[in-house]
Structures are given as structure tokens and as C-alpha cells.
mmCIF file of C-alpha atoms in Angstrom:
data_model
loop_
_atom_site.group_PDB
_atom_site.id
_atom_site.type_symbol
_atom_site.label_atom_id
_atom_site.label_comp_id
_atom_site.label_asym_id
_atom_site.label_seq_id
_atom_site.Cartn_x
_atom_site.Cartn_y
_atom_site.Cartn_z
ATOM 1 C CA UNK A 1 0.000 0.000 0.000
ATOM 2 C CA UNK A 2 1.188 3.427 -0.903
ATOM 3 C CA UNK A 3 1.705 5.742 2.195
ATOM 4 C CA UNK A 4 2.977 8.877 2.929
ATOM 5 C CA UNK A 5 3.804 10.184 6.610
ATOM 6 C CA UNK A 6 4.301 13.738 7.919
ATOM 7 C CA UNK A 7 5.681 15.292 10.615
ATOM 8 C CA UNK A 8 7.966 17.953 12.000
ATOM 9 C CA UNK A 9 5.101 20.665 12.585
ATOM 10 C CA UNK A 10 4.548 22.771 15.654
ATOM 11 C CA UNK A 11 3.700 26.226 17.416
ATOM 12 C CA UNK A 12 6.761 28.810 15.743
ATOM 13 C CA UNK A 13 6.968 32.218 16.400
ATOM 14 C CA UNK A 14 6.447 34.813 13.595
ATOM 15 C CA UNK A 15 10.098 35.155 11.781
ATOM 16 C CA UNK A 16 11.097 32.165 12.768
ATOM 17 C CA UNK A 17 11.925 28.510 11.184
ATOM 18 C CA UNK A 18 10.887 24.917 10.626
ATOM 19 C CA UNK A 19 11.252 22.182 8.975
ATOM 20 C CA UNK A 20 8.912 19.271 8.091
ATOM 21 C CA UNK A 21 9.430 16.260 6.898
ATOM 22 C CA UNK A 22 7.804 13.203 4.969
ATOM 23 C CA UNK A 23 8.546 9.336 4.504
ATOM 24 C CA UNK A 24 7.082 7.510 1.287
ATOM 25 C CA UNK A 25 6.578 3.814 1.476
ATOM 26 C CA UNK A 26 4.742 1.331 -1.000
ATOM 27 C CA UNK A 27 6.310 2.608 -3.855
ATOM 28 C CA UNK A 28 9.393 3.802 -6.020
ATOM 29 C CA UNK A 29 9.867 7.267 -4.456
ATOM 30 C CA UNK A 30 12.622 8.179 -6.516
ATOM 31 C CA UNK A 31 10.250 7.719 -9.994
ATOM 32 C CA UNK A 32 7.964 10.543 -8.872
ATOM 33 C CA UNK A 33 7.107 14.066 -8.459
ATOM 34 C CA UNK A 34 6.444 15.059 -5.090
ATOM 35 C CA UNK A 35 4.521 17.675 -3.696
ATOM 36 C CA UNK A 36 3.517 20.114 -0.344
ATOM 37 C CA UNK A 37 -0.374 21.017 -0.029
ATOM 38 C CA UNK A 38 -1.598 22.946 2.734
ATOM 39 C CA UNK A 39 -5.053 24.017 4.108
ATOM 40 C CA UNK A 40 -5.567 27.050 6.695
ATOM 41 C CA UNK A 41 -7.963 26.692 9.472
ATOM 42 C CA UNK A 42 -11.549 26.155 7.766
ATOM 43 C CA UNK A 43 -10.194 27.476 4.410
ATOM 44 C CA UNK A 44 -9.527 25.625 0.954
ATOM 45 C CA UNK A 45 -6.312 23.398 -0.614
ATOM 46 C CA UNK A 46 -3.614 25.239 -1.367
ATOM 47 C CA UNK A 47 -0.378 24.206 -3.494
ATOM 48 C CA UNK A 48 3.011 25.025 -1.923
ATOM 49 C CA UNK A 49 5.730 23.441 -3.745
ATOM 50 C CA UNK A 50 6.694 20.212 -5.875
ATOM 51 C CA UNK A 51 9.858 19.231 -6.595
ATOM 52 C CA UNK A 52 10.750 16.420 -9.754
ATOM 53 C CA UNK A 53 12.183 12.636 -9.306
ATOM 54 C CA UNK A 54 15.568 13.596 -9.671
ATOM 55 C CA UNK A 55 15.573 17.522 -8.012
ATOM 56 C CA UNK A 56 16.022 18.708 -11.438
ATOM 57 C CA UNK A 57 13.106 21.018 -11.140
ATOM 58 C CA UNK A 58 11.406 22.768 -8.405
ATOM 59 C CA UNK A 59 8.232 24.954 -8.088
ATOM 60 C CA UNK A 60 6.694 27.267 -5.585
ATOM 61 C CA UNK A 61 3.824 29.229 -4.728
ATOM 62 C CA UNK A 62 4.710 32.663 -5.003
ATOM 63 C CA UNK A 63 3.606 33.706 -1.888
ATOM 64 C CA UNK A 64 6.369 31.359 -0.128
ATOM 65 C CA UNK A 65 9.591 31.275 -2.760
ATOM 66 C CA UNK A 66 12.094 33.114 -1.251
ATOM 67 C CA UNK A 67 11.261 31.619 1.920
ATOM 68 C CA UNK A 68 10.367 28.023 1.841
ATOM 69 C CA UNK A 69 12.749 25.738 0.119
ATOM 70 C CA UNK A 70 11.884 21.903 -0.853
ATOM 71 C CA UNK A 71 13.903 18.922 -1.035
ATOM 72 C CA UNK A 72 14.426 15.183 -0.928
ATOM 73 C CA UNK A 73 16.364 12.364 -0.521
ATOM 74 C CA UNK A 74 16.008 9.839 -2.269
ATOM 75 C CA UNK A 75 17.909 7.182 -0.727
ATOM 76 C CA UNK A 76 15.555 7.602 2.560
ATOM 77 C CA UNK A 77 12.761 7.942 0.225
ATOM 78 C CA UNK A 78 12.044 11.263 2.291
ATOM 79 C CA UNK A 79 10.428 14.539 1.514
ATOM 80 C CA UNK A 80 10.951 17.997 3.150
ATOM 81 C CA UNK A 81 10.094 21.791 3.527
ATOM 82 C CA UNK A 82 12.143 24.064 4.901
ATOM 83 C CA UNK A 83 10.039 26.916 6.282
ATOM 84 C CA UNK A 84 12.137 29.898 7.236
ATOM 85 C CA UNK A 85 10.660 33.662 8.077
ATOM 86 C CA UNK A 86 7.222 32.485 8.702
ATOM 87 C CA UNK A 87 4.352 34.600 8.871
ATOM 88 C CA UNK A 88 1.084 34.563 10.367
ATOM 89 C CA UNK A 89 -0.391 33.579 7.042
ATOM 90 C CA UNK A 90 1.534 30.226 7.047
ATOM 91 C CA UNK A 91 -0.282 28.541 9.576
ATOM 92 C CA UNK A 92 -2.399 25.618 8.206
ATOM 93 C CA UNK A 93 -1.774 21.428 7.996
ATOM 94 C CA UNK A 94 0.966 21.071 5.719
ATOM 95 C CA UNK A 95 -0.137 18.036 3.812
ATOM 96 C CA UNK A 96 2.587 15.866 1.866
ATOM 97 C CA UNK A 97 1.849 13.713 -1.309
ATOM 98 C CA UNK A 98 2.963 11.911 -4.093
ATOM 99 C CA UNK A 99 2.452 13.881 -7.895
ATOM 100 C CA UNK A 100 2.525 17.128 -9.308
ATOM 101 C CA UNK A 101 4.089 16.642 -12.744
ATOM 102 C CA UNK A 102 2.249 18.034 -15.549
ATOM 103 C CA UNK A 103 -0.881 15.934 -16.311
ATOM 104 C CA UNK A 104 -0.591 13.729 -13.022
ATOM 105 C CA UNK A 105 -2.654 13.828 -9.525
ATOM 106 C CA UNK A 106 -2.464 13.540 -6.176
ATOM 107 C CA UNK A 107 -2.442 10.442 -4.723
ATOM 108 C CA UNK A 108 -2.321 9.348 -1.755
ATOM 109 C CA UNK A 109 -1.947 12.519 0.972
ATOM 110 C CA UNK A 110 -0.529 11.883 4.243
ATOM 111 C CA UNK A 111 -2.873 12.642 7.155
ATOM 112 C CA UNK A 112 -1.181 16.178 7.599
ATOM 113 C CA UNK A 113 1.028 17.847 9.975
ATOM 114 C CA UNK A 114 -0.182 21.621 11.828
ATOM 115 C CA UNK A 115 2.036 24.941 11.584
ATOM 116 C CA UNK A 116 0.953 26.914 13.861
ATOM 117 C CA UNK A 117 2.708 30.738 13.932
ATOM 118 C CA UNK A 118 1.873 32.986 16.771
ATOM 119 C CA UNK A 119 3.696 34.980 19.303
ATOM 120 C CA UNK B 1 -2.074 31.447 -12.792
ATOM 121 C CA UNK B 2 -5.265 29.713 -14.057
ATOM 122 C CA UNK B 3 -7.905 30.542 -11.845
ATOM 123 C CA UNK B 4 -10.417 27.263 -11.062
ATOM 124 C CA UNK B 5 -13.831 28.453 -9.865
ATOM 125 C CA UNK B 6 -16.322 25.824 -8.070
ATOM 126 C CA UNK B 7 -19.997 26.174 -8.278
ATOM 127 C CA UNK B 8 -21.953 25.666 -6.047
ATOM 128 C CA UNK B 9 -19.668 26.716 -2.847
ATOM 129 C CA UNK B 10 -22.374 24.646 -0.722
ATOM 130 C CA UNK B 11 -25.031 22.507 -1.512
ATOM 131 C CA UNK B 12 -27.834 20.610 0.775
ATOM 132 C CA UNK B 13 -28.787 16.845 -0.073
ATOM 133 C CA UNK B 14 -30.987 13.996 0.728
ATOM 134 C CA UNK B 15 -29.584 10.808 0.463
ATOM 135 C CA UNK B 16 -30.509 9.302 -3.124
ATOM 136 C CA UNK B 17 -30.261 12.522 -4.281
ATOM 137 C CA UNK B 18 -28.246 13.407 -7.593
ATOM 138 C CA UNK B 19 -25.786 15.919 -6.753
ATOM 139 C CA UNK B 20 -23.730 17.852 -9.156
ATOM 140 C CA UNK B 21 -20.792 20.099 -8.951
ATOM 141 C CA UNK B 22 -19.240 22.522 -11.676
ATOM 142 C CA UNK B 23 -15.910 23.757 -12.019
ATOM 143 C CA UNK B 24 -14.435 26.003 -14.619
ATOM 144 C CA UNK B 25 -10.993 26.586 -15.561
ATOM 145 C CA UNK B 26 -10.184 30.694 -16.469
ATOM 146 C CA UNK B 27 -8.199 29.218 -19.272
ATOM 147 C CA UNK B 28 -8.197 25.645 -21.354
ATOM 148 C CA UNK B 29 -6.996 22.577 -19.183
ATOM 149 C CA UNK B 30 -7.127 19.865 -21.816
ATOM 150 C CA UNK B 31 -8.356 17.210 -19.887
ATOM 151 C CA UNK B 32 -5.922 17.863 -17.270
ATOM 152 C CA UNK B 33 -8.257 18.236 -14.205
ATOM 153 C CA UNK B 34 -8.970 15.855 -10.838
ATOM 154 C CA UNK B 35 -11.268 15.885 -8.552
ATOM 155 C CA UNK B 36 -10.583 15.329 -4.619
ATOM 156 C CA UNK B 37 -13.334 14.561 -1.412
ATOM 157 C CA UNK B 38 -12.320 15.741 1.774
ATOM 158 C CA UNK B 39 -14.304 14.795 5.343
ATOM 159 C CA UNK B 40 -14.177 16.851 8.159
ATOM 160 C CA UNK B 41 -10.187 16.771 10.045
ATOM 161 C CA UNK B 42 -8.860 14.230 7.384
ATOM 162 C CA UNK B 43 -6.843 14.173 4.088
ATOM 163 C CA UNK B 44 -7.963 14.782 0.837
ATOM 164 C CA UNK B 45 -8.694 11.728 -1.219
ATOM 165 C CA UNK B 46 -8.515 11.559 -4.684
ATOM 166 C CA UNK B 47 -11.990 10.361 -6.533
ATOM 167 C CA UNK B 48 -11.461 11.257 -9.951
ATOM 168 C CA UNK B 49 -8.359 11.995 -12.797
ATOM 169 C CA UNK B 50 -7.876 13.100 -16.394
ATOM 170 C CA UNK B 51 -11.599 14.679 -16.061
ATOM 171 C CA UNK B 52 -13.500 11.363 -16.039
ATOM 172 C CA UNK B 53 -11.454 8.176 -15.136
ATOM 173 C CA UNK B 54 -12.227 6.865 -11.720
ATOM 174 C CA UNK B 55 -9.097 5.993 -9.097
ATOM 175 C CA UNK B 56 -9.230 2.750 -8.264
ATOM 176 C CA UNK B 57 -11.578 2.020 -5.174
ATOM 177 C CA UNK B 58 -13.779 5.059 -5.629
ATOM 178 C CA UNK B 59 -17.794 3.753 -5.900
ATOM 179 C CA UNK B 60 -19.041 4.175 -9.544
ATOM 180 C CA UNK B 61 -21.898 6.458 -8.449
ATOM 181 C CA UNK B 62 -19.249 9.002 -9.217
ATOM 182 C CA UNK B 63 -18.634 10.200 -12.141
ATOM 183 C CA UNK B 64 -16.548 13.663 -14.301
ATOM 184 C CA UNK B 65 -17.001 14.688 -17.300
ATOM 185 C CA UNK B 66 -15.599 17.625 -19.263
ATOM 186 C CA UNK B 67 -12.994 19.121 -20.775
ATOM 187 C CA UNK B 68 -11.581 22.308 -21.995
ATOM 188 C CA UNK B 69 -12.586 24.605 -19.360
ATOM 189 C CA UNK B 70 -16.018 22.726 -18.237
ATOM 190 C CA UNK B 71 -15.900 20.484 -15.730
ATOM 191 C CA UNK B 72 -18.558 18.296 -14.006
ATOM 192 C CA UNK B 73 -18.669 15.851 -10.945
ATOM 193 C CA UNK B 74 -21.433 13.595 -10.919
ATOM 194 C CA UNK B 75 -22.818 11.585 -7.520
ATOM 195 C CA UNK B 76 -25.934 9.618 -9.096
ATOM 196 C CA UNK B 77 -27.490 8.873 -5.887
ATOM 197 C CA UNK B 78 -25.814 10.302 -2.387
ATOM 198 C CA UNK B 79 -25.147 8.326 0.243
ATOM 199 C CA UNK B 80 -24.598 9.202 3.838
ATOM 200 C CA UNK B 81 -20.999 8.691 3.962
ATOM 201 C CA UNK B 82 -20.481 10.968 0.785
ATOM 202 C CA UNK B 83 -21.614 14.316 3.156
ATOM 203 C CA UNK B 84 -17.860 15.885 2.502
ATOM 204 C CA UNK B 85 -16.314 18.720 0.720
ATOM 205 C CA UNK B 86 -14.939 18.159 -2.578
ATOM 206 C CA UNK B 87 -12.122 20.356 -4.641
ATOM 207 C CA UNK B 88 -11.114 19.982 -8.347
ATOM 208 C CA UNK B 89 -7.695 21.096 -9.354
ATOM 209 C CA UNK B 90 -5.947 21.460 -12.719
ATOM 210 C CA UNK B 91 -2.374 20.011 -13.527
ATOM 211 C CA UNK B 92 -2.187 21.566 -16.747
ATOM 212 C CA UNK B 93 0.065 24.439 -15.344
ATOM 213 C CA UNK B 94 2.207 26.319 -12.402
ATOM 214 C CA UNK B 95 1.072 26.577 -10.068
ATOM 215 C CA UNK B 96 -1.044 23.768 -9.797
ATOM 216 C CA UNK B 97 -4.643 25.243 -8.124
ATOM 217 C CA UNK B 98 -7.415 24.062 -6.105
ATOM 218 C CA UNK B 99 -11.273 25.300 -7.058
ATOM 219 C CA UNK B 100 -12.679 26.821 -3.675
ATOM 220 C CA UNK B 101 -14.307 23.561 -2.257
ATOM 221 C CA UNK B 102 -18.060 22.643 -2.096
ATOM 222 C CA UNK B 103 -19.178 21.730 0.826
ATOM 223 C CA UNK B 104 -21.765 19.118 0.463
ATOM 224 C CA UNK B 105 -24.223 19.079 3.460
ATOM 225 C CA UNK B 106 -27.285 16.776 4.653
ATOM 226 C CA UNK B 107 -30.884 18.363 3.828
#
């Protein structure tokens, strides 16, 4: 079965820094796109970043680049976000989850991880 | 950025009822467009892909059609476990967006 696990959020100040992280199991991680969803408190799905197979390409949200960065490795078939200067604004589950190239989907999700950013 | 715009943003339902939700894309998508259900405090599953194929394990009472900019996601007769919100999103482009959400509600 094809599963994805997050974790690594928390309660951050504003301006400050995190960094979550995901495991992939069931399935050839280093063959696919990956991706970082998030959803504020009762608000809609949001797209954050993907990143290719083999790192060669890498897309953000505009409202994060600069800020976020998004990386794997491959040999611990792991996913992360690196969430530096973090606003107010950021704080929602960050869900992780396997597609994003052109043409593909989202399948499966992991059960999501909560950024919270307050003072 | 295409801009993917839900209709409606809530509906109410009886079970057995035939519910269906629009979404339009601001610019083509091809085919390129899935569609997601999401129950209250859990993750976002994926029901449908490439407008109208159906992921494996997802009931046949749904159903998409569409393509261009003109979506559609069919239930053909609600059940009470389908009470959820449910999000289309196109993978045609960067970045890759989310419709609003409709929120599907018991009548």
C-alpha cells in the first residue's frame, strides 16, 4: 500500500523557522514528483511546492519562494520543507503527497502535519 | 495562474439525491483536471483523474465529465458517507490550483 507520513510541525513564532518532513513507502519514491499542499484553518487546498524525481526542477507558490525551500532524498525515500521567516499567514496542515508533474494527480496525501505561527 | 472556480460553494442533499458540482478553468486545461473529497479533520482523497477516469476504489456512483474549461462531478445517488467537501484542481500548469471547495451538506 502506498503511504505517505508527515511530521515535523509545531507552534513557531512569527520570523522564525521549521522544517517538516515526509517518509514515502509502498512505492518507487525516486520515480515521482512530489509535492507540499496545505489548508488554513476552515479554508480551501492550497499548493506550496513540488519538486521532480531527480531535483532537477522545483516549483513554488509565489507567496512562499524566497522563503520556503523543498527537497528530498532519495535514498531515505524522504520529503521535506524548509520553512524559514514564517508569517502569520503560514499557519495551516501542511499536507505531503505523491504527484505534481504536468498531467498527473495527487495520490495518496498523508494525514497532515499543523504549523501553527503565533507569538 | 489559471484561476479554477467551483460552483456551487455549498449545496444541501438527501440521500438518493443526484448531486452535481461545476468547475471552470479561467483558461483551457485539456483534460488535465482531478477531482478530490475531503471529510471533516482528514486528508484529501482523490476520486477522480484526467476529467472522467475513476481511481481505483472510488464507488461508480461518481462520475466527471468535461474538458476544456467545463468540468462536471457527478454523484448519481448520495449516500450518507459521501456528506464531505470536494475540490477539483488542474495540472495543466504552475502553479497547480485548487477550485474553492463545495461543501456538500445533509438536507
Amino acid at each position: 500500500e502506498e503511504q505517505v507520513v508527515e511530521s515535523g510541525g509545531g507552534l513557531v513564532q512569527p520570523g522564525g523557522s521549521l522544517r517538516l518532513s515526509c517518509v514515502a513507502s509502498g512505492f518507487t519514491f525516486n520515480t515521482y514528483t512530489m509535492t507540499w499542499v496545505r489548508q488554513a484553518p476552515g479554508k480551501g487546498l492550497e499548493w506550496v511546492a513540488s519538486m521532480k524525481e531527480d531535483g532537477s526542477d522545483i516549483y513554488y507558490v509565489d507567496s512562499v519562494r524566497g522563503r520556503f525551500t523543498i527537497s528530498r532524498d532519495n535514498a531515505k525515500n524522504s520529503l521535506y520543507l524548509q520553512m524559514n521567516s514564517l508569517r502569520a499567514e503560514d499557519t495551516a496542515v501542511y499536507y505531503c503527497t505523491k504527484g505534481g508533474a504536468a498531467g498527473g494527480r495527487f495520490h495518496p496525501w498523508g494525514q497532515g502535519t499543523l504549523v501553527i505561527v503565533s507569538s | 495562474d489559471i484561476q479554477m472556480t467551483q460552483s456551487p460553494s455549498s449545496l444541501s442533499a438527501s440521500v438518493g439525491d443526484r448531486v452535481t458540482i461545476t468547475c471552470r478553468a479561467s483558461q483551457t486545461i485539456n483534460s488535465y483536471l482531478n477531482w478530490y473529497q475531503q471529510k471533516q479533520g482528514k486528508a484529501p482523497k482523490l476520486l477522480i483523474y484526467a476529467a472522467s477516469t475513476l481511481q481505483s476504489g472510488v464507488p461508480s456512483r461518481f462520475s466527471g465529465s468535461g474538458s476544456g474549461t467545463d468540468f462536471t462531478l457527478t454523484i448519481s445517488s448520495l449516500q450518507p458517507e459521501d456528506f464531505a467537501s470536494y475540490y477539483c484542481q488542474q495540472s495543466f500548469s504552475i502553479p497547480r490550483t485548487f477550485g474553492q471547495g463545495t461543501k456538500v451538506e445533509i438536507k
